[in-house]
Coordinates of C-alpha atoms and ligand atoms in Angstrom, one line a residue:
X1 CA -25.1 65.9 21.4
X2 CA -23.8 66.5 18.0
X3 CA -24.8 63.7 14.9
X4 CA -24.0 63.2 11.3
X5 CA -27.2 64.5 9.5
X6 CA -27.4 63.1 6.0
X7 CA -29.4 65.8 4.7
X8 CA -27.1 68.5 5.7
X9 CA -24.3 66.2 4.9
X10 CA -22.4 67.3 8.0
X11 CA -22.1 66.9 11.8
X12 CA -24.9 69.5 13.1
X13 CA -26.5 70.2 17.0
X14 CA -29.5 68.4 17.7
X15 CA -32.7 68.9 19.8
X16 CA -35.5 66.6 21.2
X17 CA -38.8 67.2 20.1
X18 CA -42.1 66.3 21.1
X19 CA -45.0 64.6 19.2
X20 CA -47.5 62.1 18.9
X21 CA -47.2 59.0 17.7
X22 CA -48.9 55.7 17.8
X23 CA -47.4 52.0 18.6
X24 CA -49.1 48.6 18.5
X25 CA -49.9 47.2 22.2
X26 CA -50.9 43.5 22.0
X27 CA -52.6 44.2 18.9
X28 CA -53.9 47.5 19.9
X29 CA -52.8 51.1 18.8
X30 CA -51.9 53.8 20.9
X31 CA -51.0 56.9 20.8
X32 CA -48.2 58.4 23.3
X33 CA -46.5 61.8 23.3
X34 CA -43.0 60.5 21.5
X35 CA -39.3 62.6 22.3
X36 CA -37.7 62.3 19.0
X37 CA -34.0 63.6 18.6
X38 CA -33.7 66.0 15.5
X39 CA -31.4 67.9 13.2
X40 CA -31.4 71.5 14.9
X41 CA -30.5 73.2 11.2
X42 CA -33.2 70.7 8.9
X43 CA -35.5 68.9 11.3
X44 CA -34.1 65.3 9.5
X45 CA -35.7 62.8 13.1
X46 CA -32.2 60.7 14.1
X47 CA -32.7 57.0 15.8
X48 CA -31.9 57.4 19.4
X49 CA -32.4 54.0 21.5
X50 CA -32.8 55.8 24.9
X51 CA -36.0 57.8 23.7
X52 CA -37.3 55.0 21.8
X53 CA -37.0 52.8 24.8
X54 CA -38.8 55.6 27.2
X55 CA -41.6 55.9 24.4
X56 CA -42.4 52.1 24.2
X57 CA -42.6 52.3 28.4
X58 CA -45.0 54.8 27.9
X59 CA -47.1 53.5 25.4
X60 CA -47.2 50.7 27.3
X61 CA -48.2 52.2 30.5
X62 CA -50.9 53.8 28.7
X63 CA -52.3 50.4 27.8
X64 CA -52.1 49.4 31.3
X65 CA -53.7 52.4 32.2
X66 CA -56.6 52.2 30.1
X67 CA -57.6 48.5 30.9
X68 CA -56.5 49.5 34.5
X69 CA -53.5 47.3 34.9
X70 CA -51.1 47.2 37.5
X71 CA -48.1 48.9 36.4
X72 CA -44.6 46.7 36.4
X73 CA -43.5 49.1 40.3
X74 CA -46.9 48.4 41.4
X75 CA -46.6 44.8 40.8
X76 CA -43.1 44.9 42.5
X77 CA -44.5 46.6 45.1
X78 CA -47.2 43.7 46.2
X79 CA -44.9 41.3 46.0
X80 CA -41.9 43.1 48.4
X81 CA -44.8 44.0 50.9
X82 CA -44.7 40.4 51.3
X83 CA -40.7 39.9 51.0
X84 CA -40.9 37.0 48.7
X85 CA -38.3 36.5 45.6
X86 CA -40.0 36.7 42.5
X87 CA -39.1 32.9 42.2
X88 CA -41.3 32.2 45.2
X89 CA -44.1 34.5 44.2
X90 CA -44.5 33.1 41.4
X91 CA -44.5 29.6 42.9
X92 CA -47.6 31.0 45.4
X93 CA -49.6 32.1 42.6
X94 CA -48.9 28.8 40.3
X95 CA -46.9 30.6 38.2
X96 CA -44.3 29.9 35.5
X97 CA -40.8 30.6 36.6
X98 CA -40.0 33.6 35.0
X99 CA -43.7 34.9 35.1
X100 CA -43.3 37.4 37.7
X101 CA -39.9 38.7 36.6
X102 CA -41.3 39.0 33.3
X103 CA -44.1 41.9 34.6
X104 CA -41.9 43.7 36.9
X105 CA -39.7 43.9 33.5
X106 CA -42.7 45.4 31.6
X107 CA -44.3 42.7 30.0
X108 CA -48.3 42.8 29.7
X109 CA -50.0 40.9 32.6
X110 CA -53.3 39.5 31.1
X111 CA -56.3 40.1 32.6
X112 CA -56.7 36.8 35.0
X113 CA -53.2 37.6 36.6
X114 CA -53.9 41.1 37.0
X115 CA -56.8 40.5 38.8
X116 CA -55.1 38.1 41.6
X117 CA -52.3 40.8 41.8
X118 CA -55.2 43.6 42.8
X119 CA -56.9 40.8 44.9
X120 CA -53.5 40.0 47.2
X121 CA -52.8 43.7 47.7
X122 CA -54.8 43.6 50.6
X123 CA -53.0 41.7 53.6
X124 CA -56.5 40.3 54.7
X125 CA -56.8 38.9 51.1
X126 CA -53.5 37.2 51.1
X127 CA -54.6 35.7 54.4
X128 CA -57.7 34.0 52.8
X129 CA -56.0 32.7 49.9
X130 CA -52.9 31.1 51.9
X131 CA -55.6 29.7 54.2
X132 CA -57.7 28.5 51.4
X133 CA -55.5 27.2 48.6
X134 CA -53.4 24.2 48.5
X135 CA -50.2 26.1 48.1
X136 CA -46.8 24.9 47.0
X137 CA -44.5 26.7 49.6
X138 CA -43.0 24.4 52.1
X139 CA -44.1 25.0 55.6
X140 CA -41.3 27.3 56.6
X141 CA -42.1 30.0 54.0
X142 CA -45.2 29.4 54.6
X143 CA -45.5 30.3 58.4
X144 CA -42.8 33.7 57.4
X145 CA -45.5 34.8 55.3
X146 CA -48.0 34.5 57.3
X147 CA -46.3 36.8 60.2
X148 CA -45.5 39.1 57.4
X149 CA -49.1 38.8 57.0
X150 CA -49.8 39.6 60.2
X151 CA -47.7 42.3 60.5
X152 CA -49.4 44.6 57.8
X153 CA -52.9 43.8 59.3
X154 CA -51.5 45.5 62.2
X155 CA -49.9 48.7 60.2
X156 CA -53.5 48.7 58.3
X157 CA -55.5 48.9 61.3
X158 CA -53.2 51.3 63.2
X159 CA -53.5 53.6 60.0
X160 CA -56.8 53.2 59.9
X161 CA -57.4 54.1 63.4
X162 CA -54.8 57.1 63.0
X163 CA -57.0 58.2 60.0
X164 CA -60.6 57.7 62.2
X165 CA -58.6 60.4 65.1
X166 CA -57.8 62.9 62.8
X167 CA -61.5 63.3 61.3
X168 CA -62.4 64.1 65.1
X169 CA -59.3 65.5 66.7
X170 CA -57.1 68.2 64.9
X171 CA -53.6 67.3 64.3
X172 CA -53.1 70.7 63.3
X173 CA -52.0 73.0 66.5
X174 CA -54.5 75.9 67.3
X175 CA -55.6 78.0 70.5
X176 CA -58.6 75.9 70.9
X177 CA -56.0 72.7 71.3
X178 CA -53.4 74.4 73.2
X179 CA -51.1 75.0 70.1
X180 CA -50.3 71.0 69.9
X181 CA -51.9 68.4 67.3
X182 CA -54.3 65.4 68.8
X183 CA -52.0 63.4 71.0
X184 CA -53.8 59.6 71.4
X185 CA -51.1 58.1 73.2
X186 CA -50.4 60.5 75.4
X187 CA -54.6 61.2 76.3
X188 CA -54.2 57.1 77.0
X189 CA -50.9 57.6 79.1
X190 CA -52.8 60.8 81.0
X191 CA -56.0 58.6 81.4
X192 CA -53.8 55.8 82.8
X193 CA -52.3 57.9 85.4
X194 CA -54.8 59.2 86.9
X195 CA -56.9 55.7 87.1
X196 CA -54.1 54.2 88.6
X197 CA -53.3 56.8 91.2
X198 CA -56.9 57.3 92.1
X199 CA -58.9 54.5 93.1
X200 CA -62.8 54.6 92.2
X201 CA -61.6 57.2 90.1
X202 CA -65.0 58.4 87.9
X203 CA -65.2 59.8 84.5
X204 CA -66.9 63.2 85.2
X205 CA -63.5 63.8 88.0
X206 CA -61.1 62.3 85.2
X207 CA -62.4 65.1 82.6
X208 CA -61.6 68.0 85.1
X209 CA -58.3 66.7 85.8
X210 CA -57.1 66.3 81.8
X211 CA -58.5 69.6 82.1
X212 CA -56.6 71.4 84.6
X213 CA -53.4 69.0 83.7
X214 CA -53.5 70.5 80.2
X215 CA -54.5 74.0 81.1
X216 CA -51.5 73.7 83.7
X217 CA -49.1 72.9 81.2
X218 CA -50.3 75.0 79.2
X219 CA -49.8 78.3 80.7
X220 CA -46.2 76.9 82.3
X221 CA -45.3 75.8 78.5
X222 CA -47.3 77.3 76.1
X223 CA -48.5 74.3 74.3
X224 CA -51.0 71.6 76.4
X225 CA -50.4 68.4 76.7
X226 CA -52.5 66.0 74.9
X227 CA -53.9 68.7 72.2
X228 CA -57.2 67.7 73.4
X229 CA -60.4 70.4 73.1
X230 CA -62.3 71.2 76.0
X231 CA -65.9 72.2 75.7
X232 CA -68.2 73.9 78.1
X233 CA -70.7 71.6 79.3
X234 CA -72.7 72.2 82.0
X235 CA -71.0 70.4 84.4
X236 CA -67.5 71.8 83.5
X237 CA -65.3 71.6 80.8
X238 CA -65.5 68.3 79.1
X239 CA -62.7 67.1 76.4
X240 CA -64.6 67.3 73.2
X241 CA -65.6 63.6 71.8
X242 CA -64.9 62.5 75.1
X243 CA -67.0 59.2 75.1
X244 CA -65.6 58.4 71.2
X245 CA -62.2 58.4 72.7
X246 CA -63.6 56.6 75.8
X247 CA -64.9 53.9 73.4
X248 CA -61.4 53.8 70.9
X249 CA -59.4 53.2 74.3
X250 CA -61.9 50.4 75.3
X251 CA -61.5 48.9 72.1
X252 CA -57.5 49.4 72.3
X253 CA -57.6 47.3 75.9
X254 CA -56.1 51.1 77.5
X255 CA -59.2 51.7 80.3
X256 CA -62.7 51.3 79.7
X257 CA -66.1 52.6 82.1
X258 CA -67.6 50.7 84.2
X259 CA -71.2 51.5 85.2
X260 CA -71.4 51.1 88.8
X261 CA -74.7 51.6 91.2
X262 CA -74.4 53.4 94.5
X263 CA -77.9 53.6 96.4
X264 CA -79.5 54.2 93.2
X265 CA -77.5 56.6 91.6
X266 CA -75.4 55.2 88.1
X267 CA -71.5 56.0 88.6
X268 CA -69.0 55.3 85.5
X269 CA -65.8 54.1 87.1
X270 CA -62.5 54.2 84.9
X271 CA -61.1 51.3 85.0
X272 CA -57.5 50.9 83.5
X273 CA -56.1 47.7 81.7
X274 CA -52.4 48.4 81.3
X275 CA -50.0 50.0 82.7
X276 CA -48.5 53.5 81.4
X277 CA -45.8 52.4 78.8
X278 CA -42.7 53.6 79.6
X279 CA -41.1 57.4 78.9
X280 CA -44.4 58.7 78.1
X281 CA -44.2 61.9 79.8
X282 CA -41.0 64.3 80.6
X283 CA -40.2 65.5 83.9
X284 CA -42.0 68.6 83.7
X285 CA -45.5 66.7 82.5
X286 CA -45.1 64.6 84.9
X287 CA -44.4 67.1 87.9
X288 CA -48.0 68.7 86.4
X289 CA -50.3 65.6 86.7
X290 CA -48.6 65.6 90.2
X291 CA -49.9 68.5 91.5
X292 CA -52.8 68.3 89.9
X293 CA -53.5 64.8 91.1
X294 CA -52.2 66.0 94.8
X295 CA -54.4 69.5 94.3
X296 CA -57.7 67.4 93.5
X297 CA -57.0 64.1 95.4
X298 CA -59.7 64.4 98.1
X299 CA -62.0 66.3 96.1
X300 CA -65.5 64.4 94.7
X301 CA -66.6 64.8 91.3
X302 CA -69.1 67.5 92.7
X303 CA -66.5 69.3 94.6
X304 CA -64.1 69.8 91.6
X305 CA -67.1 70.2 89.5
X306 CA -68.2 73.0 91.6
X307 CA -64.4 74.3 91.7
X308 CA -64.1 74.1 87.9
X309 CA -67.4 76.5 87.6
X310 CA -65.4 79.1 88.9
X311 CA -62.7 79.6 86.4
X312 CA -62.9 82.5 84.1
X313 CA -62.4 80.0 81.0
X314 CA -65.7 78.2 82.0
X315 CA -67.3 81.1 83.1
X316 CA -66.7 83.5 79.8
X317 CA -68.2 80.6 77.4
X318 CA -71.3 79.5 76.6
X319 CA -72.7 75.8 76.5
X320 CA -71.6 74.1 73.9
X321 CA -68.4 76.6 73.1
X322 CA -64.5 75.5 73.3
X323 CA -62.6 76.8 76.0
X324 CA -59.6 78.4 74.8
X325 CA -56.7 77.7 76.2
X326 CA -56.0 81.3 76.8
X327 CA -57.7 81.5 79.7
X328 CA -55.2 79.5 81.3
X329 CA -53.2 82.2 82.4
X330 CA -55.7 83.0 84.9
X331 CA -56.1 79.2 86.5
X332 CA -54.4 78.8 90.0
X333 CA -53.9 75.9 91.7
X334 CA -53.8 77.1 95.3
Ligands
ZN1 ZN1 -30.0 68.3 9.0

């Protein structure tokens, strides 16, 4: 951009430089890295309003930041969450008008404000103070909120949950998960079809046959099915965290155990809750649980236990180590 520099008395190049410089922030000084546009031959600084403009944004983000203030995007972004106007926002919090328009704009938030923003962040927050306040929404913005509400509570919880899986079960592929990240839903979809096909059907049988369905697949397809980790145990191969999982999909209404007596002997039934939602598994995953359902169908848990102890997997590890899923190309289903 070329300028009229007064001191070269002449139209000369210019450049933007850096430096520090300090600006008053409700009554406060500080100091932000300022871009100043500048005479290329002499150094003479030229007015630009653009970079002025960026530097007072700066400055003032730097107050926000230091007295840990919501910044104007993160205020805009509580309040879209919640797909209200910035009229009707403002009219939940008991706000002027303009108040909320005002922030996303840049202006300071004082302290009180700033703190109800942070507070209604959460969903489960927003809940309480709805519930709580007399609030001056009529009733039909009030009940849209309240299933927007409801809505994030959900996404929270489902991230949440997500975030609790992948401490315990790799989403990252690798021969000890058959070359395929932790698959909850389809673990819950395997679970289901195996409980529904197989009545009575008892936790130490449903672990062998995940087991062989995934080992199955794996050596037909080179990646398992669920991504599930299979440990040796000394009953057979057992997926690993096995009763975590057992507990999540309790909690999730997808099966849960039953603890069952038969002449004195404790069985743990699987009982399913739903039904297997829809497209879940492809033709070939399917035509695997199949045969492995038909292979195992009128064996006990001992019997496939006993079965199980046989495979060169099991037999190569020691208690306590993961089965890799290389081993599956010596399992036969005859
Ligand atoms: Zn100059």
């Amino acid at each position: 951009m070329k300028k009229y520099c007064e001191e070269c008395g002449r139209e000369v190049e210019t450049r933007i430089i850096s430096k520090k410089e300090t600006y008053e922030v409700c009554g406060e000084s500080i100091e932000v890295e300022a871009q100043i546009l500048v005479c290329a031959d002499c150094g003479e600084e030229f007015y630009c309003e653009e970079l002025d403009n960026a530097t007072l944004v700066n400055a003032y983000n730097e107050y926000r930041r230091k007295h840990k203030l919501l910044l104007p995007e993160e205020i805009k972004k509580i309040r879209e969450q919640y797909n209200l106007s910035q009229r009707s926002f403002a009219k939940l919090l008991n706000w002027g008008d303009k108040t909320i328009c005002r922030y996303e704009n840049g202006s300071v938030q004082d302290k009180a404000h700033n703190s109800l923003l942070l507070f209604l962040r959460e969903p489960e927050n927003m809940r309480t103070y709805i519930t709580e306040n007399e609030i001056t929404l009529d009733e039909r913005q009030k009940a849209k909120l309240l299933e927007t509400v409801e809505k994030l509570e959900v996404d929270n919880e489902y991230g949440a949950g997500k975030k609790f899986l992948d401490l315990f079960f790799s989403p990252i592929p690798s021969e000890e998960n058959g070359f395929k990240g932790f698959d909850y839903e389809k673990v819950c979809a395997m679970v289901l079809f195996f409980a529904h096909k197989n009545v009575e059907l008892l936790k130490t049988k449903l672990m062998k046959l995940l087991n062989y369905s995934d080992m199955i697949y794996y050596k037909e397809n080179g990646s398992s099915m669920s991504g599930l980790k299979y440990a040796h145990l000394p009953y057979g191969p057992v997926p690993e965290h096995f009763d975590m999982l057992l507990g999540k999909m309790s909690a999730d209404h997808v099966a849960h155990i039953e603890v069952m007596y038969d002449n004195g002997y404790e069985k743990h039934q699987v009982i399913p809750e739903c039904e297997i939602p829809e497209e879940m598994f492809t033709s070939d995953e399917l035509e695997v649980l199949e045969r492995v359902y038909l292979k195992f169908k009128d064996f006990g848990s001992v019997d496939i236990s006993n079965y199980s102890h046989k495979e060169k997997g099991y037999s190569s590890t020691k208690t306590g180590e993961i089965i890799s899923y290389s081993y599956a190309k010596d399992i036969q289903l005859k």
